mmCIF file of C-alpha atoms in Angstrom:
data_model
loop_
_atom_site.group_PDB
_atom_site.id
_atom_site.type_symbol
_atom_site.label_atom_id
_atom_site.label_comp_id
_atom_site.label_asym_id
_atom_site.label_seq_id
_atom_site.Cartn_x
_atom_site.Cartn_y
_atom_site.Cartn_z
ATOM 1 C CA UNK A 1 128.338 88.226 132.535
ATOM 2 C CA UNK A 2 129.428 85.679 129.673
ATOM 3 C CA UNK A 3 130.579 86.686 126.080
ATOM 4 C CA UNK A 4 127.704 84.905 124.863
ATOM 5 C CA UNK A 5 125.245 86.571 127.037
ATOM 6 C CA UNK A 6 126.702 89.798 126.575
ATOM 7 C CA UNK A 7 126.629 89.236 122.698
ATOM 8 C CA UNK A 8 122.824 88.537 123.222
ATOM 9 C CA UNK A 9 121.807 91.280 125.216
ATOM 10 C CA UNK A 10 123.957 93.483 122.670
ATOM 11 C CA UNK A 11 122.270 92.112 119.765
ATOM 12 C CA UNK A 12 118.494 92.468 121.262
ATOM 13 C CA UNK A 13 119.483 96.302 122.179
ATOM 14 C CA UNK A 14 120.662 96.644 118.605
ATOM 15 C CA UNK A 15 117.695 95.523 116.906
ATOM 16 C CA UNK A 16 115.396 97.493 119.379
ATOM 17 C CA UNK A 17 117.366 100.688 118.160
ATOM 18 C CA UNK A 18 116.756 99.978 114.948
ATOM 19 C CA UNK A 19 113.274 99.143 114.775
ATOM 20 C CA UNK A 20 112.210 102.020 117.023
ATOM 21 C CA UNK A 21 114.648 104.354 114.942
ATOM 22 C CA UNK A 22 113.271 102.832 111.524
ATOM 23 C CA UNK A 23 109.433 104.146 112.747
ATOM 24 C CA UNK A 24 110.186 107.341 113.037
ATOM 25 C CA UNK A 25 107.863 109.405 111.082
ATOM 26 C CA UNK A 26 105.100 105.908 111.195
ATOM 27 C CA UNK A 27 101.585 105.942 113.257
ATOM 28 C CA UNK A 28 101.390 102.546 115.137
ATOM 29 C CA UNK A 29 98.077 100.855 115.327
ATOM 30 C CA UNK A 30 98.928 98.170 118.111
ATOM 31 C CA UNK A 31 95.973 95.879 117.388
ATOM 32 C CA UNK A 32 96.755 95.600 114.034
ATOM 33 C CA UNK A 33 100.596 95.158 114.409
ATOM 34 C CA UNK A 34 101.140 97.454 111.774
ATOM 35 C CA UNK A 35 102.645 101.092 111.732
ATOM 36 C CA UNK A 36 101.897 103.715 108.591
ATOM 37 C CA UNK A 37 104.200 106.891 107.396
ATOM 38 C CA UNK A 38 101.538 109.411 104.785
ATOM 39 C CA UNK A 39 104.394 110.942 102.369
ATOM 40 C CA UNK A 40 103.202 114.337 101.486
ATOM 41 C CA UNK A 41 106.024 114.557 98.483
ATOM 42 C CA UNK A 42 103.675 113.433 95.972
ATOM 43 C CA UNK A 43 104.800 110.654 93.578
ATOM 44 C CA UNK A 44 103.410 108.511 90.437
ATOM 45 C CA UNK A 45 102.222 105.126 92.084
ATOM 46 C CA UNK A 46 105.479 103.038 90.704
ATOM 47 C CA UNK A 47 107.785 105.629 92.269
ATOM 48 C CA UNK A 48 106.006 105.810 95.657
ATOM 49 C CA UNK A 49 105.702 101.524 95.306
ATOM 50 C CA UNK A 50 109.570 101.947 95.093
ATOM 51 C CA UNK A 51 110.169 104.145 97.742
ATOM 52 C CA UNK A 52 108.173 102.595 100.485
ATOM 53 C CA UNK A 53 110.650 99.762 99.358
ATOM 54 C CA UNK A 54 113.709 101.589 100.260
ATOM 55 C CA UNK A 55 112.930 102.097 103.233
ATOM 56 C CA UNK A 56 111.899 98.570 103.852
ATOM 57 C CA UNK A 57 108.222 99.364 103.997
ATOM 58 C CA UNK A 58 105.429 98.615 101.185
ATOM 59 C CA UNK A 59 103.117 100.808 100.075
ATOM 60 C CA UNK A 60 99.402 100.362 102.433
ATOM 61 C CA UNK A 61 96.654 97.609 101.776
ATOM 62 C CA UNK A 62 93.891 97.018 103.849
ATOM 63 C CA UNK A 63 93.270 93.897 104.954
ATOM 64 C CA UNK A 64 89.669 94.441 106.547
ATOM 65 C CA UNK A 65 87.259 97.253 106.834
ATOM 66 C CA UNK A 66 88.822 98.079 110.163
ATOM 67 C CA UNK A 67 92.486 98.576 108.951
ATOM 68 C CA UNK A 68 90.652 100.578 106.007
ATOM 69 C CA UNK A 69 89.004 102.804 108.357
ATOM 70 C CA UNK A 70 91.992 103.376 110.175
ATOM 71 C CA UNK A 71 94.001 104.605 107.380
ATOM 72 C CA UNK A 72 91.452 106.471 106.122
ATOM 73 C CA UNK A 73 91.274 108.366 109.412
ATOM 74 C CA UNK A 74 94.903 109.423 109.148
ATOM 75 C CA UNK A 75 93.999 110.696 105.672
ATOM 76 C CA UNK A 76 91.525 112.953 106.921
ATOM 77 C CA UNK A 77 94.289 113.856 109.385
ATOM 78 C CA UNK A 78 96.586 114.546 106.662
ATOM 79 C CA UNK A 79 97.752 118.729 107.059
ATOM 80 C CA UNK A 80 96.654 119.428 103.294
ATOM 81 C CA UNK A 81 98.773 122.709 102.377
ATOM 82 C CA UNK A 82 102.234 120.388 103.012
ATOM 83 C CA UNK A 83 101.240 118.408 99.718
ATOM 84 C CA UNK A 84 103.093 118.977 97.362
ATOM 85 C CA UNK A 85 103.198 118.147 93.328
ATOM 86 C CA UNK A 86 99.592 117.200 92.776
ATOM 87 C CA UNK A 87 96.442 118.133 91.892
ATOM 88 C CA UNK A 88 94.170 116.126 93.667
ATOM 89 C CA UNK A 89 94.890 116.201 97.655
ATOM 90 C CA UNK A 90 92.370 113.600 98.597
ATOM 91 C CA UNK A 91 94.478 110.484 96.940
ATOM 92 C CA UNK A 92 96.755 108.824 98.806
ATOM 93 C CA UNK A 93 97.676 105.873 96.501
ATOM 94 C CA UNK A 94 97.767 102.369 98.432
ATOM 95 C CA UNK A 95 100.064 98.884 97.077
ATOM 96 C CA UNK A 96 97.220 97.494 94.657
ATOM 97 C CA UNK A 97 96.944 97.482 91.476
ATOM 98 C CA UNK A 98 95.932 95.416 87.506
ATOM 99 C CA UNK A 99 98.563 96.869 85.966
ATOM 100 C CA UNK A 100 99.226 93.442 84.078
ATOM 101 C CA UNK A 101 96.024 92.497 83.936
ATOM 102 C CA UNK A 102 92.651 94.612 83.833
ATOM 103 C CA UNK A 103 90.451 91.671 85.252
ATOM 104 C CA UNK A 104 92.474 90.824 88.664
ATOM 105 C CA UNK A 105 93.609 93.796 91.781
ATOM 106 C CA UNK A 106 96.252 92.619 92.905
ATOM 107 C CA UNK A 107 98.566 93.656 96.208
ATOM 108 C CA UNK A 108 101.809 94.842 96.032
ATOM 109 C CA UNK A 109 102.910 91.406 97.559
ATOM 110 C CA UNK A 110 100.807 89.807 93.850
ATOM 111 C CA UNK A 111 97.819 88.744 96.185
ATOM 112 C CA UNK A 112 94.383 88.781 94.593
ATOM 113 C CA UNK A 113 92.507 91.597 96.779
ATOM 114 C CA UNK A 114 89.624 88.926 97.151
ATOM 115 C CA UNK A 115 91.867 86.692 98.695
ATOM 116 C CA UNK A 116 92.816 89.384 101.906
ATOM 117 C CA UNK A 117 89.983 90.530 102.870
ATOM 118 C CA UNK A 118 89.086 93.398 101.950
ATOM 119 C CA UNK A 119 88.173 94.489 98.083
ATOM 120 C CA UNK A 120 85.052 96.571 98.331
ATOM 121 C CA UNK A 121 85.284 99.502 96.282
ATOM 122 C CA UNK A 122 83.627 102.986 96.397
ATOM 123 C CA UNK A 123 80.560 103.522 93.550
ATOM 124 C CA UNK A 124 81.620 102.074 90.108
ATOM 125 C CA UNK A 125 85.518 102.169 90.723
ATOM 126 C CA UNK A 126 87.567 99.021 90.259
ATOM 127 C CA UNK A 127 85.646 98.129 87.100
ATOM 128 C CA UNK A 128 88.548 99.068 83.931
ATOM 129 C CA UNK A 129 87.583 97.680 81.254
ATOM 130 C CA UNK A 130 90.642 97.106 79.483
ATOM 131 C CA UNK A 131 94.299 96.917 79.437
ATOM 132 C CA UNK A 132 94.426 100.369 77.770
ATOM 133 C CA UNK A 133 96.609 102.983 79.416
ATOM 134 C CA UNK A 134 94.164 105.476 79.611
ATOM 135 C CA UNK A 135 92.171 103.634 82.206
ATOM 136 C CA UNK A 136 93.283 103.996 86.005
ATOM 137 C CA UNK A 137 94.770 101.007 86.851
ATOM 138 C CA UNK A 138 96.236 101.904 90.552
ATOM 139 C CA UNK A 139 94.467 101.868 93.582
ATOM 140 C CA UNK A 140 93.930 104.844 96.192
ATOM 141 C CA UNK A 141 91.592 105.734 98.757
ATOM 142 C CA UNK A 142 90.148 109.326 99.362
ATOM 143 C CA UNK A 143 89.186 111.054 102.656
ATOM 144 C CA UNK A 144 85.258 110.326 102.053
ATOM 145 C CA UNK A 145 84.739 107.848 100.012
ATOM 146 C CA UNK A 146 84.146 104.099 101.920
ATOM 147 C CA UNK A 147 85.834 102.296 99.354
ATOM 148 C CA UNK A 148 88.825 101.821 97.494
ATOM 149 C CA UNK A 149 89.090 104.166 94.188
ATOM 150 C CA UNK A 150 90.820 103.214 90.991
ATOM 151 C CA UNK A 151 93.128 106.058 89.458
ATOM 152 C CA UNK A 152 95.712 106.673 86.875
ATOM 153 C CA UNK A 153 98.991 105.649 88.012
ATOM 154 C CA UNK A 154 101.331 107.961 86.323
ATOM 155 C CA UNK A 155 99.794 110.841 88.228
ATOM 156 C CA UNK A 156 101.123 111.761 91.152
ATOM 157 C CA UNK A 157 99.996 111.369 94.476
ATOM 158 C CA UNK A 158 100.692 111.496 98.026
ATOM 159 C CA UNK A 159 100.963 107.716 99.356
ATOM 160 C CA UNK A 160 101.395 105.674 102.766
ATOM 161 C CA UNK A 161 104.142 103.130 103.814
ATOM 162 C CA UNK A 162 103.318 100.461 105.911
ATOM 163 C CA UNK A 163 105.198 98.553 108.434
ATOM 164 C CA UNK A 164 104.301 95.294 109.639
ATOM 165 C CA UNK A 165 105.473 95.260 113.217
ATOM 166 C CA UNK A 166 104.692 91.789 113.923
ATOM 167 C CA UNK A 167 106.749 89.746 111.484
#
């Protein structure tokens, strides 16, 4: 074998390493080309935004009712007594939010939820009416509910990464 074929074969055994390494902990969904971790360590939605990040992840949006269904599934999956630091169990925060303005959800990647999708919400959540702090202003979903649910971001809340595995 060549150098350069031997450099190749190196580097495409490297990055396979890596990427299988870098899902550990991650449920793949195959069809979707997309892999999600549920972190039971409970954290306010900015904190959990920033720690999906660091491990080069983002925190979940659904894309489609399908991908919604399928996280919501590993919700329901989620062993309950591991939470820890929260009140409610049955948030899991996702990567939306109108933090900066009331009127427009947007997606962690500052895509309008209208524009990806999927942006139905469950019963009268996802209408704030105002900047004001005291309205939620982060995104979630619950175990039941077949929507998306607005909540307070500074509480904290368990929360999934997501992995793209087809970029």
């Amino acid at each position: 074998m060549r150098l350069q074929e031997v450099t190749i074969v190196f580097t495409l055994m490297s990055t396979c390493f890596v990427s299988s390494r870098s899902l550990q902990g991650y449920t793949r969904n195959k069809e979707l080309g997309t892999a999600y971790k549920i972190v039971y360590r409970s954290q306010p939605w900015d904190m959990a935004r920033q720690l999906c990040e660091d491990e080069g992840a983002k925190l979940a949006v659904p894309r489609s009712e399908k991908e919604f269904q399928f996280i919501q599934k590993l919700v329901r999956g989620m062993h309950y007594p591991a939470l820890t630091n929260t009140a409610e169990k049955l948030v899991v925060w996702l990567g939306i939010n109108n933090i900066n303005d009331f009127r427009t959800w947007i997606t962690v990647d500052g895509v309008d939820i209208r524009e990806i999708g999927f942006d139905k919400w469950a019963g009268h959540n996802g209408e704030a009416t105002s900047n004001a702090p005291d309205e939620p202003h982060c995104a979630a979903l619950d175990a039941i509910n077949p929507g998306l649910r607005d909540w307070w971001c500074h509480r904290s809340q368990p929360y999934i990464c997501q992995l793209n595995l087809t970029s």
